[in-house]
Amino acid sequence: MDQFLFCTPCHFGLESVLAGEIRRLGGENVTVTDGKITFSGGPEMLVKANLWLRTAERVQLVVGSFRATSFVELFDQTAQLPFENYIGRDDAFPVKGWSLDSQLFSVSDCQSIIKRAVVRRFETVYHQQWFEETGPVHQIQFSIHKDQVTILLDTSGPGLHKRGYRLQANEAPISETLAAGMLDLARVYPDTRFYDPFCGSGTFLVEAALKACNIAPGLKRRFSADRWGLVDPSLWKTCREEALAVIRKDATFQAYGSDLDPAAVELSIQNAKRAGVVSRVHVVQRDVAEFVPPEEGKFLLMCNPPYGERMMTAAEVKALYRTMGKVFSMREGANYFIISPDEEFEEAFGRPADKRRKLYNGMIKCQLYMYFRNLPRPAAGPNKPRPPKGRPPRTRK
């Protein structure tokens, strides 16, 4: 096939970030909706989307979409879709999905009916009654929202957050895709100095290094679609070689992490080794109260401090935020990005954020508190108007 329609789900709040990634890859007809992006492209886009998208949860092919309010409509319209364009007579095609605010609310019944409809389609196309399903797996996924049915094929296999470097995680890890999205918002460059004083399993450290060095996040893993035969195997090989060729080996990026837990320190180092960026990642055991930011030059600090739901009490979390406010000193060139579900974070931290963005860490509603306008502002007096927020007013020399 020359063109595909793709659907890529993402964390709520990262839709614009993912849409930007897709456009930079060359995706066409990009459409943004809550929690997902649809776009079109050819076989090369299928490969590159899996290799390069940092914030997508997976890359799916849209087989078809239609409205159905009865099981008969669901069966008949599913059986009309061209599954044979993607799935061979010997391939496996399991079915899973979900339904929300629809008349067809039984997921198990919908799953069974869609499976039978695909079999009926193959009986007509392949002229046989039994299908062994011994070939590569083509996971069929369906979504039914307000009676609108969408049938998709998952090209990724394990979710794209599984880069391959994090075999183990600490007690409360942040996902690789959410971390990558936050880093996109914070603007990581090849010469960035990066800090995380709550590094945990090192996700921020590794994802920042991958981005700064232009390393494709999917370079060290395989995908379901590379075994399908839908795309010429030589295209997978070519795209991987191209990804290797554009790695920024000349980047001066360095990441500095710390954690109170010595096991987390070791875990971060091991994950950085598996990701191939350990030469750029430096981790030590240290309490955040002992953190000392650089005295000069630009730097970026991003962290995911404890939320107080499993590891600390609410009072201990508030005390931690106050400590962070004391040691995270504000000056020109200092940039702090902190994710927290606590709506009173700014009060405990001691300063209002320059900007906030709502994100979801799993099912937990959070805010990304951004501090980047760190120039001192003169106090307002009776005859001295307060300058506007943002850049200081220019003065003539």
mmCIF file of C-alpha atoms in Angstrom:
data_model
loop_
_atom_site.group_PDB
_atom_site.id
_atom_site.type_symbol
_atom_site.label_atom_id
_atom_site.label_comp_id
_atom_site.label_asym_id
_atom_site.label_seq_id
_atom_site.Cartn_x
_atom_site.Cartn_y
_atom_site.Cartn_z
ATOM 1 C CA MET A 1 0.000 0.000 0.000
ATOM 2 C CA ASP A 2 1.178 3.509 -0.804
ATOM 3 C CA GLN A 3 -0.612 5.394 1.988
ATOM 4 C CA PHE A 4 -1.779 4.556 5.494
ATOM 5 C CA LEU A 5 -3.928 6.335 8.053
ATOM 6 C CA PHE A 6 -2.196 6.239 11.450
ATOM 7 C CA CYS A 7 -3.458 6.780 14.981
ATOM 8 C CA THR A 8 -1.011 7.432 17.837
ATOM 9 C CA PRO A 9 -2.328 7.691 21.426
ATOM 10 C CA CYS A 10 -0.418 9.741 23.982
ATOM 11 C CA HIS A 11 -0.617 11.053 27.556
ATOM 12 C CA PHE A 12 -3.315 13.675 28.053
ATOM 13 C CA GLY A 13 -1.650 17.069 27.886
ATOM 14 C CA LEU A 14 1.030 16.013 25.392
ATOM 15 C CA GLU A 15 -1.106 16.141 22.244
ATOM 16 C CA SER A 16 0.551 19.297 20.872
ATOM 17 C CA VAL A 17 4.016 17.893 21.614
ATOM 18 C CA LEU A 18 3.298 14.661 19.732
ATOM 19 C CA ALA A 19 1.688 16.528 16.838
ATOM 20 C CA GLY A 20 4.884 18.579 16.513
ATOM 21 C CA GLU A 21 6.988 15.411 16.444
ATOM 22 C CA ILE A 22 4.796 13.923 13.714
ATOM 23 C CA ARG A 23 4.962 17.030 11.547
ATOM 24 C CA ARG A 24 8.759 17.157 11.854
ATOM 25 C CA LEU A 25 8.892 13.521 10.682
ATOM 26 C CA GLY A 26 6.830 14.430 7.614
ATOM 27 C CA GLY A 27 3.391 13.197 8.685
ATOM 28 C CA GLU A 28 0.527 14.646 6.659
ATOM 29 C CA ASN A 29 -3.077 15.590 7.479
ATOM 30 C CA VAL A 30 -2.289 15.756 11.193
ATOM 31 C CA THR A 31 -5.447 15.884 13.329
ATOM 32 C CA VAL A 32 -5.315 16.460 17.094
ATOM 33 C CA THR A 33 -7.958 15.118 19.480
ATOM 34 C CA ASP A 34 -7.912 14.383 23.206
ATOM 35 C CA GLY A 35 -5.270 11.771 23.923
ATOM 36 C CA LYS A 36 -4.449 10.868 20.322
ATOM 37 C CA ILE A 37 -3.206 12.135 16.963
ATOM 38 C CA THR A 38 -4.218 10.845 13.540
ATOM 39 C CA PHE A 39 -2.124 11.444 10.424
ATOM 40 C CA SER A 40 -1.291 9.905 7.072
ATOM 41 C CA GLY A 41 1.892 8.689 5.451
ATOM 42 C CA GLY A 42 3.500 5.911 3.475
ATOM 43 C CA PRO A 43 5.481 2.801 4.451
ATOM 44 C CA GLU A 44 8.531 4.868 5.398
ATOM 45 C CA MET A 45 6.389 6.838 7.867
ATOM 46 C CA LEU A 46 5.267 3.586 9.502
ATOM 47 C CA VAL A 47 8.904 2.706 10.155
ATOM 48 C CA LYS A 48 10.076 6.167 11.209
ATOM 49 C CA ALA A 49 7.099 6.764 13.502
ATOM 50 C CA ASN A 50 7.987 3.633 15.483
ATOM 51 C CA LEU A 51 11.695 4.453 15.553
ATOM 52 C CA TRP A 52 11.505 8.173 16.298
ATOM 53 C CA LEU A 53 8.333 9.217 18.128
ATOM 54 C CA ARG A 54 9.297 9.945 21.729
ATOM 55 C CA THR A 55 5.862 10.762 23.163
ATOM 56 C CA ALA A 56 3.553 8.328 21.309
ATOM 57 C CA GLU A 57 2.358 5.279 23.246
ATOM 58 C CA ARG A 58 2.131 3.182 20.070
ATOM 59 C CA VAL A 59 1.622 3.482 16.320
ATOM 60 C CA GLN A 60 -1.631 2.040 15.000
ATOM 61 C CA LEU A 61 -3.003 1.604 11.477
ATOM 62 C CA VAL A 62 -6.642 2.604 11.045
ATOM 63 C CA VAL A 63 -8.385 -0.186 9.125
ATOM 64 C CA GLY A 64 -11.786 1.491 9.220
ATOM 65 C CA SER A 65 -14.302 3.500 11.182
ATOM 66 C CA PHE A 66 -18.108 3.384 11.253
ATOM 67 C CA ARG A 67 -21.169 3.867 13.468
ATOM 68 C CA ALA A 68 -22.810 0.821 15.051
ATOM 69 C CA THR A 69 -25.582 0.527 17.645
ATOM 70 C CA SER A 70 -26.270 -3.201 17.301
ATOM 71 C CA PHE A 71 -24.185 -6.360 17.111
ATOM 72 C CA VAL A 72 -25.529 -7.009 13.599
ATOM 73 C CA GLU A 73 -24.206 -3.613 12.437
ATOM 74 C CA LEU A 74 -20.906 -4.260 14.166
ATOM 75 C CA PHE A 75 -20.505 -7.668 12.458
ATOM 76 C CA ASP A 76 -21.601 -6.602 8.986
ATOM 77 C CA GLN A 77 -19.503 -3.427 8.810
ATOM 78 C CA THR A 78 -16.414 -5.073 10.295
ATOM 79 C CA ALA A 79 -16.673 -7.878 7.715
ATOM 80 C CA GLN A 80 -16.565 -5.271 4.934
ATOM 81 C CA LEU A 81 -13.155 -3.913 5.949
ATOM 82 C CA PRO A 82 -10.081 -4.958 3.850
ATOM 83 C CA PHE A 83 -8.166 -6.885 6.525
ATOM 84 C CA GLU A 84 -6.467 -8.955 3.802
ATOM 85 C CA ASN A 85 -4.433 -5.871 2.845
ATOM 86 C CA TYR A 86 -2.598 -6.245 6.158
ATOM 87 C CA ILE A 87 -3.063 -9.801 7.452
ATOM 88 C CA GLY A 88 -1.991 -12.980 5.627
ATOM 89 C CA ARG A 89 -3.881 -16.277 5.656
ATOM 90 C CA ASP A 90 -1.495 -17.824 8.220
ATOM 91 C CA ASP A 91 -1.075 -14.781 10.477
ATOM 92 C CA ALA A 92 -2.439 -14.497 14.002
ATOM 93 C CA PHE A 93 -5.062 -11.809 14.624
ATOM 94 C CA PRO A 94 -6.141 -11.572 18.291
ATOM 95 C CA VAL A 95 -8.710 -8.902 19.173
ATOM 96 C CA LYS A 96 -8.971 -6.543 22.147
ATOM 97 C CA GLY A 97 -10.475 -3.132 22.816
ATOM 98 C CA TRP A 98 -12.793 -0.934 24.848
ATOM 99 C CA SER A 99 -16.213 0.721 24.778
ATOM 100 C CA LEU A 100 -17.335 3.980 26.396
ATOM 101 C CA ASP A 101 -20.705 5.764 26.366
ATOM 102 C CA SER A 102 -22.035 3.402 23.695
ATOM 103 C CA GLN A 103 -24.982 1.075 23.234
ATOM 104 C CA LEU A 104 -22.525 -1.759 22.592
ATOM 105 C CA PHE A 105 -21.052 -1.780 26.092
ATOM 106 C CA SER A 106 -20.053 -5.443 26.524
ATOM 107 C CA VAL A 107 -16.373 -5.522 25.552
ATOM 108 C CA SER A 108 -16.176 -9.323 25.567
ATOM 109 C CA ASP A 109 -19.173 -9.625 23.216
ATOM 110 C CA CYS A 110 -17.756 -6.957 20.879
ATOM 111 C CA GLN A 111 -14.403 -8.730 20.916
ATOM 112 C CA SER A 112 -16.010 -12.035 19.923
ATOM 113 C CA ILE A 113 -18.164 -10.498 17.193
ATOM 114 C CA ILE A 114 -15.259 -8.605 15.614
ATOM 115 C CA LYS A 115 -13.164 -11.784 15.620
ATOM 116 C CA ARG A 116 -15.965 -13.725 13.887
ATOM 117 C CA ALA A 117 -16.424 -10.912 11.350
ATOM 118 C CA VAL A 118 -12.720 -10.967 10.425
ATOM 119 C CA VAL A 119 -12.887 -14.753 10.025
ATOM 120 C CA ARG A 120 -15.932 -14.374 7.779
ATOM 121 C CA ARG A 121 -13.994 -11.847 5.683
ATOM 122 C CA PHE A 122 -11.049 -14.247 5.347
ATOM 123 C CA GLU A 123 -13.312 -17.178 4.469
ATOM 124 C CA THR A 124 -14.500 -15.140 1.496
ATOM 125 C CA VAL A 125 -11.091 -13.798 0.475
ATOM 126 C CA TYR A 126 -8.857 -16.820 1.148
ATOM 127 C CA HIS A 127 -11.462 -19.511 0.338
ATOM 128 C CA GLN A 128 -10.803 -21.648 3.405
ATOM 129 C CA GLN A 129 -12.735 -22.473 6.569
ATOM 130 C CA TRP A 130 -9.981 -22.846 9.163
ATOM 131 C CA PHE A 131 -7.128 -20.489 10.063
ATOM 132 C CA GLU A 132 -4.193 -21.828 12.079
ATOM 133 C CA GLU A 133 -2.889 -18.374 13.078
ATOM 134 C CA THR A 134 0.705 -19.600 13.305
ATOM 135 C CA GLY A 135 2.279 -16.561 11.604
ATOM 136 C CA PRO A 136 3.278 -13.149 12.970
ATOM 137 C CA VAL A 137 0.831 -11.521 15.377
ATOM 138 C CA HIS A 138 -1.357 -8.726 14.014
ATOM 139 C CA GLN A 139 -3.054 -7.315 17.095
ATOM 140 C CA ILE A 140 -6.500 -5.986 16.174
ATOM 141 C CA GLN A 141 -7.686 -3.239 18.490
ATOM 142 C CA PHE A 142 -11.093 -1.607 18.573
ATOM 143 C CA SER A 143 -12.491 1.454 20.268
ATOM 144 C CA ILE A 144 -16.188 2.272 20.572
ATOM 145 C CA HIS A 145 -16.924 5.796 21.761
ATOM 146 C CA LYS A 146 -20.452 7.192 21.573
ATOM 147 C CA ASP A 147 -21.352 4.413 19.113
ATOM 148 C CA GLN A 148 -18.475 5.295 16.759
ATOM 149 C CA VAL A 149 -16.379 2.191 16.097
ATOM 150 C CA THR A 150 -12.735 2.380 15.037
ATOM 151 C CA ILE A 151 -10.820 -0.753 14.053
ATOM 152 C CA LEU A 152 -7.015 -0.561 14.220
ATOM 153 C CA LEU A 153 -3.902 -2.703 13.887
ATOM 154 C CA ASP A 154 -1.075 -2.222 16.378
ATOM 155 C CA THR A 155 2.249 -1.962 14.528
ATOM 156 C CA SER A 156 4.383 -1.436 17.645
ATOM 157 C CA GLY A 157 3.883 -4.491 19.843
ATOM 158 C CA PRO A 158 4.985 -3.594 23.382
ATOM 159 C CA GLY A 159 4.226 0.064 24.061
ATOM 160 C CA LEU A 160 6.705 2.593 22.718
ATOM 161 C CA HIS A 161 7.533 3.660 26.276
ATOM 162 C CA LYS A 162 9.465 0.384 26.479
ATOM 163 C CA ARG A 163 12.701 1.627 24.943
ATOM 164 C CA GLY A 164 14.646 -1.385 26.178
ATOM 165 C CA TYR A 165 16.926 0.296 28.705
ATOM 166 C CA ARG A 166 14.706 0.227 31.798
ATOM 167 C CA LEU A 167 14.463 -3.448 32.746
ATOM 168 C CA GLN A 168 13.707 -2.476 36.333
ATOM 169 C CA ALA A 169 12.274 0.655 37.905
ATOM 170 C CA ASN A 170 12.046 2.194 41.331
ATOM 171 C CA GLU A 171 8.840 2.317 43.372
ATOM 172 C CA ALA A 172 7.189 5.273 41.626
ATOM 173 C CA PRO A 173 8.686 5.648 38.127
ATOM 174 C CA ILE A 174 7.587 8.156 35.545
ATOM 175 C CA SER A 175 6.970 6.718 32.084
ATOM 176 C CA GLU A 176 9.547 7.281 29.374
ATOM 177 C CA THR A 177 6.998 8.874 27.046
ATOM 178 C CA LEU A 178 5.759 11.361 29.665
ATOM 179 C CA ALA A 179 9.345 12.214 30.581
ATOM 180 C CA ALA A 180 10.162 12.809 26.901
ATOM 181 C CA GLY A 181 7.148 15.081 26.530
ATOM 182 C CA MET A 182 8.149 17.172 29.550
ATOM 183 C CA LEU A 183 11.686 17.462 28.177
ATOM 184 C CA ASP A 184 10.295 18.652 24.848
ATOM 185 C CA LEU A 185 8.400 21.396 26.684
ATOM 186 C CA ALA A 186 11.565 22.336 28.600
ATOM 187 C CA ARG A 187 13.724 22.489 25.431
ATOM 188 C CA VAL A 188 16.743 20.180 25.716
ATOM 189 C CA TYR A 189 19.655 21.068 23.417
ATOM 190 C CA PRO A 190 22.950 19.347 22.504
ATOM 191 C CA ASP A 191 24.801 21.643 24.929
ATOM 192 C CA THR A 192 22.337 21.489 27.843
ATOM 193 C CA ARG A 193 23.525 20.933 31.414
ATOM 194 C CA PHE A 194 20.790 18.826 32.980
ATOM 195 C CA TYR A 195 20.009 18.028 36.633
ATOM 196 C CA ASP A 196 17.574 15.718 38.421
ATOM 197 C CA PRO A 197 17.927 15.583 42.234
ATOM 198 C CA PHE A 198 15.227 12.859 42.512
ATOM 199 C CA CYS A 199 16.537 10.662 39.699
ATOM 200 C CA GLY A 200 14.934 7.364 40.786
ATOM 201 C CA SER A 201 15.572 4.938 37.922
ATOM 202 C CA GLY A 202 17.156 7.678 35.794
ATOM 203 C CA THR A 203 14.350 8.143 33.280
ATOM 204 C CA PHE A 204 14.735 11.926 32.960
ATOM 205 C CA LEU A 205 18.527 11.607 32.745
ATOM 206 C CA VAL A 206 18.422 8.989 29.985
ATOM 207 C CA GLU A 207 15.587 10.564 27.988
ATOM 208 C CA ALA A 208 17.321 13.957 28.102
ATOM 209 C CA ALA A 209 20.567 12.395 26.861
ATOM 210 C CA LEU A 210 18.763 10.560 24.034
ATOM 211 C CA LYS A 211 17.092 13.780 22.923
ATOM 212 C CA ALA A 212 20.212 15.946 23.205
ATOM 213 C CA CYS A 213 22.260 13.461 21.193
ATOM 214 C CA ASN A 214 19.460 12.890 18.636
ATOM 215 C CA ILE A 215 19.296 9.153 19.367
ATOM 216 C CA ALA A 216 16.093 7.530 18.098
ATOM 217 C CA PRO A 217 14.238 6.107 21.136
ATOM 218 C CA GLY A 218 13.261 2.930 19.273
ATOM 219 C CA LEU A 219 16.724 2.159 17.933
ATOM 220 C CA LYS A 220 17.416 -0.695 20.363
ATOM 221 C CA ARG A 221 14.098 -2.561 20.054
ATOM 222 C CA ARG A 222 11.922 -4.473 17.606
ATOM 223 C CA PHE A 223 8.328 -3.847 16.528
ATOM 224 C CA SER A 224 5.428 -6.082 15.529
ATOM 225 C CA ALA A 225 5.228 -4.656 12.008
ATOM 226 C CA ASP A 226 8.844 -5.467 11.151
ATOM 227 C CA ARG A 227 7.772 -9.142 10.988
ATOM 228 C CA TRP A 228 4.601 -8.621 8.961
ATOM 229 C CA GLY A 229 5.939 -8.248 5.451
ATOM 230 C CA LEU A 230 3.712 -5.186 5.011
ATOM 231 C CA VAL A 231 6.847 -3.069 4.600
ATOM 232 C CA ASP A 232 9.946 -4.129 2.658
ATOM 233 C CA PRO A 233 12.534 -5.396 5.205
ATOM 234 C CA SER A 234 15.188 -3.300 3.470
ATOM 235 C CA LEU A 235 13.266 -0.155 4.508
ATOM 236 C CA TRP A 236 13.567 -1.077 8.180
ATOM 237 C CA LYS A 237 17.302 -1.628 7.677
ATOM 238 C CA THR A 238 17.748 1.652 5.805
ATOM 239 C CA CYS A 239 15.835 3.707 8.366
ATOM 240 C CA ARG A 240 17.846 2.206 11.238
ATOM 241 C CA GLU A 241 21.095 2.985 9.438
ATOM 242 C CA GLU A 242 19.934 6.551 8.830
ATOM 243 C CA ALA A 243 19.066 6.907 12.520
ATOM 244 C CA LEU A 244 22.551 5.763 13.495
ATOM 245 C CA ALA A 245 24.129 8.213 11.067
ATOM 246 C CA VAL A 246 22.423 11.295 12.560
ATOM 247 C CA ILE A 247 23.398 10.697 16.201
ATOM 248 C CA ARG A 248 25.028 13.871 17.586
ATOM 249 C CA LYS A 249 28.316 12.462 18.827
ATOM 250 C CA ASP A 250 29.667 16.014 19.057
ATOM 251 C CA ALA A 251 27.011 17.050 21.603
ATOM 252 C CA THR A 252 28.432 18.452 24.846
ATOM 253 C CA PHE A 253 25.332 17.491 26.861
ATOM 254 C CA GLN A 254 25.937 16.248 30.397
ATOM 255 C CA ALA A 255 23.359 15.054 32.959
ATOM 256 C CA TYR A 256 23.785 15.054 36.731
ATOM 257 C CA GLY A 257 21.459 13.025 38.903
ATOM 258 C CA SER A 258 21.196 12.304 42.597
ATOM 259 C CA ASP A 259 18.941 10.342 44.910
ATOM 260 C CA LEU A 260 18.813 9.556 48.609
ATOM 261 C CA ASP A 261 18.390 5.844 47.847
ATOM 262 C CA PRO A 262 21.683 4.100 46.916
ATOM 263 C CA ALA A 263 19.720 1.423 45.024
ATOM 264 C CA ALA A 264 18.206 4.143 42.821
ATOM 265 C CA VAL A 265 21.690 5.500 42.098
ATOM 266 C CA GLU A 266 22.879 2.094 40.918
ATOM 267 C CA LEU A 267 19.693 1.543 38.921
ATOM 268 C CA SER A 268 20.098 4.874 37.117
ATOM 269 C CA ILE A 269 23.674 4.015 36.160
ATOM 270 C CA GLN A 270 22.690 0.587 34.847
ATOM 271 C CA ASN A 271 19.818 2.033 32.803
ATOM 272 C CA ALA A 272 22.142 4.674 31.328
ATOM 273 C CA LYS A 273 24.563 1.892 30.337
ATOM 274 C CA ARG A 274 21.817 -0.072 28.566
ATOM 275 C CA ALA A 275 20.717 3.098 26.772
ATOM 276 C CA GLY A 276 24.288 3.746 25.599
ATOM 277 C CA VAL A 277 24.565 7.180 27.266
ATOM 278 C CA VAL A 278 26.407 6.359 30.489
ATOM 279 C CA SER A 279 29.373 8.574 29.508
ATOM 280 C CA ARG A 280 27.017 11.558 29.673
ATOM 281 C CA VAL A 281 25.216 10.632 32.901
ATOM 282 C CA HIS A 282 26.688 11.171 36.374
ATOM 283 C CA VAL A 283 24.775 10.005 39.449
ATOM 284 C CA VAL A 284 25.588 10.271 43.170
ATOM 285 C CA GLN A 285 23.808 9.518 46.423
ATOM 286 C CA ARG A 286 22.658 12.777 48.000
ATOM 287 C CA ASP A 287 19.727 14.334 49.828
ATOM 288 C CA VAL A 288 17.988 17.123 47.919
ATOM 289 C CA ALA A 289 18.745 19.446 50.852
ATOM 290 C CA GLU A 290 22.423 19.172 49.848
ATOM 291 C CA PHE A 291 21.787 20.094 46.211
ATOM 292 C CA VAL A 292 23.801 23.106 45.026
ATOM 293 C CA PRO A 293 22.861 24.533 41.604
ATOM 294 C CA PRO A 294 25.582 25.859 39.269
ATOM 295 C CA GLU A 295 26.665 29.396 40.107
ATOM 296 C CA GLU A 296 26.803 30.581 36.503
ATOM 297 C CA GLY A 297 25.697 29.668 33.011
ATOM 298 C CA LYS A 298 22.444 28.129 31.818
ATOM 299 C CA PHE A 299 21.144 24.849 33.166
ATOM 300 C CA LEU A 300 17.923 22.846 33.207
ATOM 301 C CA LEU A 301 16.593 20.983 36.251
ATOM 302 C CA MET A 302 13.636 18.620 35.950
ATOM 303 C CA CYS A 303 12.327 16.373 38.688
ATOM 304 C CA ASN A 304 9.463 14.204 39.866
ATOM 305 C CA PRO A 305 9.542 14.537 43.679
ATOM 306 C CA PRO A 306 7.563 12.113 45.907
ATOM 307 C CA TYR A 307 3.801 12.668 45.861
ATOM 308 C CA GLY A 308 3.077 11.504 49.416
ATOM 309 C CA GLU A 309 0.682 8.723 48.407
ATOM 310 C CA ARG A 310 3.014 5.769 48.982
ATOM 311 C CA MET A 311 6.372 6.940 50.271
ATOM 312 C CA MET A 312 5.758 10.031 52.427
ATOM 313 C CA THR A 313 3.039 11.704 54.462
ATOM 314 C CA ALA A 314 1.402 14.931 53.251
ATOM 315 C CA ALA A 315 3.241 16.928 55.931
ATOM 316 C CA GLU A 316 6.581 15.414 54.908
ATOM 317 C CA VAL A 317 5.906 16.280 51.266
ATOM 318 C CA LYS A 318 5.132 19.896 52.145
ATOM 319 C CA ALA A 319 8.396 20.086 54.120
ATOM 320 C CA LEU A 320 10.223 18.627 51.118
ATOM 321 C CA TYR A 321 8.755 21.280 48.822
ATOM 322 C CA ARG A 322 9.898 24.006 51.225
ATOM 323 C CA THR A 323 13.407 22.547 51.171
ATOM 324 C CA MET A 324 13.353 22.520 47.366
ATOM 325 C CA GLY A 325 12.311 26.169 47.354
ATOM 326 C CA LYS A 326 15.331 27.043 49.462
ATOM 327 C CA VAL A 327 17.974 25.132 47.489
ATOM 328 C CA PHE A 328 16.583 25.729 43.971
ATOM 329 C CA SER A 329 17.921 29.268 43.785
ATOM 330 C CA MET A 330 16.575 31.593 41.121
ATOM 331 C CA ARG A 331 18.913 33.474 38.810
ATOM 332 C CA GLU A 332 19.269 34.269 35.134
ATOM 333 C CA GLY A 333 19.864 31.055 33.181
ATOM 334 C CA ALA A 334 18.307 28.755 35.815
ATOM 335 C CA ASN A 335 15.347 26.709 34.568
ATOM 336 C CA TYR A 336 13.289 24.460 36.856
ATOM 337 C CA PHE A 337 10.523 22.077 35.731
ATOM 338 C CA ILE A 338 8.784 20.181 38.525
ATOM 339 C CA ILE A 339 5.806 17.812 38.197
ATOM 340 C CA SER A 340 3.451 17.422 41.143
ATOM 341 C CA PRO A 341 -0.232 16.596 41.796
ATOM 342 C CA ASP A 342 -0.304 19.055 44.718
ATOM 343 C CA GLU A 343 -2.342 22.158 43.837
ATOM 344 C CA GLU A 344 -0.649 23.938 46.773
ATOM 345 C CA PHE A 345 2.876 23.181 45.533
ATOM 346 C CA GLU A 346 3.683 26.812 44.713
ATOM 347 C CA GLU A 347 2.737 27.979 48.198
ATOM 348 C CA ALA A 348 5.016 25.394 49.833
ATOM 349 C CA PHE A 349 7.785 25.965 47.280
ATOM 350 C CA GLY A 350 7.662 29.672 48.024
ATOM 351 C CA ARG A 351 7.233 31.070 44.496
ATOM 352 C CA PRO A 352 4.497 31.075 41.868
ATOM 353 C CA ALA A 353 5.384 29.266 38.667
ATOM 354 C CA ASP A 354 5.973 31.265 35.501
ATOM 355 C CA LYS A 355 3.767 28.771 33.703
ATOM 356 C CA ARG A 356 1.759 25.642 34.514
ATOM 357 C CA ARG A 357 0.647 22.773 32.301
ATOM 358 C CA LYS A 358 -1.829 20.049 33.210
ATOM 359 C CA LEU A 359 -0.495 16.528 32.635
ATOM 360 C CA TYR A 360 -1.454 13.035 33.746
ATOM 361 C CA ASN A 361 1.120 10.738 35.317
ATOM 362 C CA GLY A 362 -0.734 7.482 34.826
ATOM 363 C CA MET A 363 -4.165 8.216 36.291
ATOM 364 C CA ILE A 364 -2.877 10.978 38.580
ATOM 365 C CA LYS A 365 -3.747 14.514 37.538
ATOM 366 C CA CYS A 366 -0.610 16.651 37.886
ATOM 367 C CA GLN A 367 0.739 20.068 37.050
ATOM 368 C CA LEU A 368 4.087 20.745 35.444
ATOM 369 C CA TYR A 369 5.353 23.820 37.310
ATOM 370 C CA MET A 370 7.757 25.784 35.113
ATOM 371 C CA TYR A 371 10.228 28.370 36.407
ATOM 372 C CA PHE A 372 12.269 30.090 33.700
ATOM 373 C CA ARG A 373 11.821 33.874 34.117
ATOM 374 C CA ASN A 374 14.423 34.247 36.790
ATOM 375 C CA LEU A 375 15.574 37.840 36.361
ATOM 376 C CA PRO A 376 15.054 39.945 39.506
ATOM 377 C CA ARG A 377 12.198 42.433 39.329
ATOM 378 C CA PRO A 378 12.481 45.832 41.015
ATOM 379 C CA ALA A 379 9.941 46.441 43.740
ATOM 380 C CA ALA A 380 7.080 48.787 42.925
ATOM 381 C CA GLY A 381 6.890 52.056 44.857
ATOM 382 C CA PRO A 382 4.471 54.981 45.062
ATOM 383 C CA ASN A 383 6.012 56.708 42.039
ATOM 384 C CA LYS A 384 7.568 53.634 40.405
ATOM 385 C CA PRO A 385 5.264 51.411 38.321
ATOM 386 C CA ARG A 386 5.837 47.671 38.477
ATOM 387 C CA PRO A 387 7.336 46.368 35.201
ATOM 388 C CA PRO A 388 5.347 43.757 33.313
ATOM 389 C CA LYS A 389 6.097 40.087 33.773
ATOM 390 C CA GLY A 390 8.541 38.481 31.358
ATOM 391 C CA ARG A 391 11.595 40.179 29.949
ATOM 392 C CA PRO A 392 12.821 43.350 31.737
ATOM 393 C CA PRO A 393 12.181 46.664 29.906
ATOM 394 C CA ARG A 394 14.926 47.835 27.603
ATOM 395 C CA THR A 395 16.892 50.947 28.539
ATOM 396 C CA ARG A 396 18.783 53.263 26.216
ATOM 397 C CA LYS A 397 22.557 53.285 26.569
#
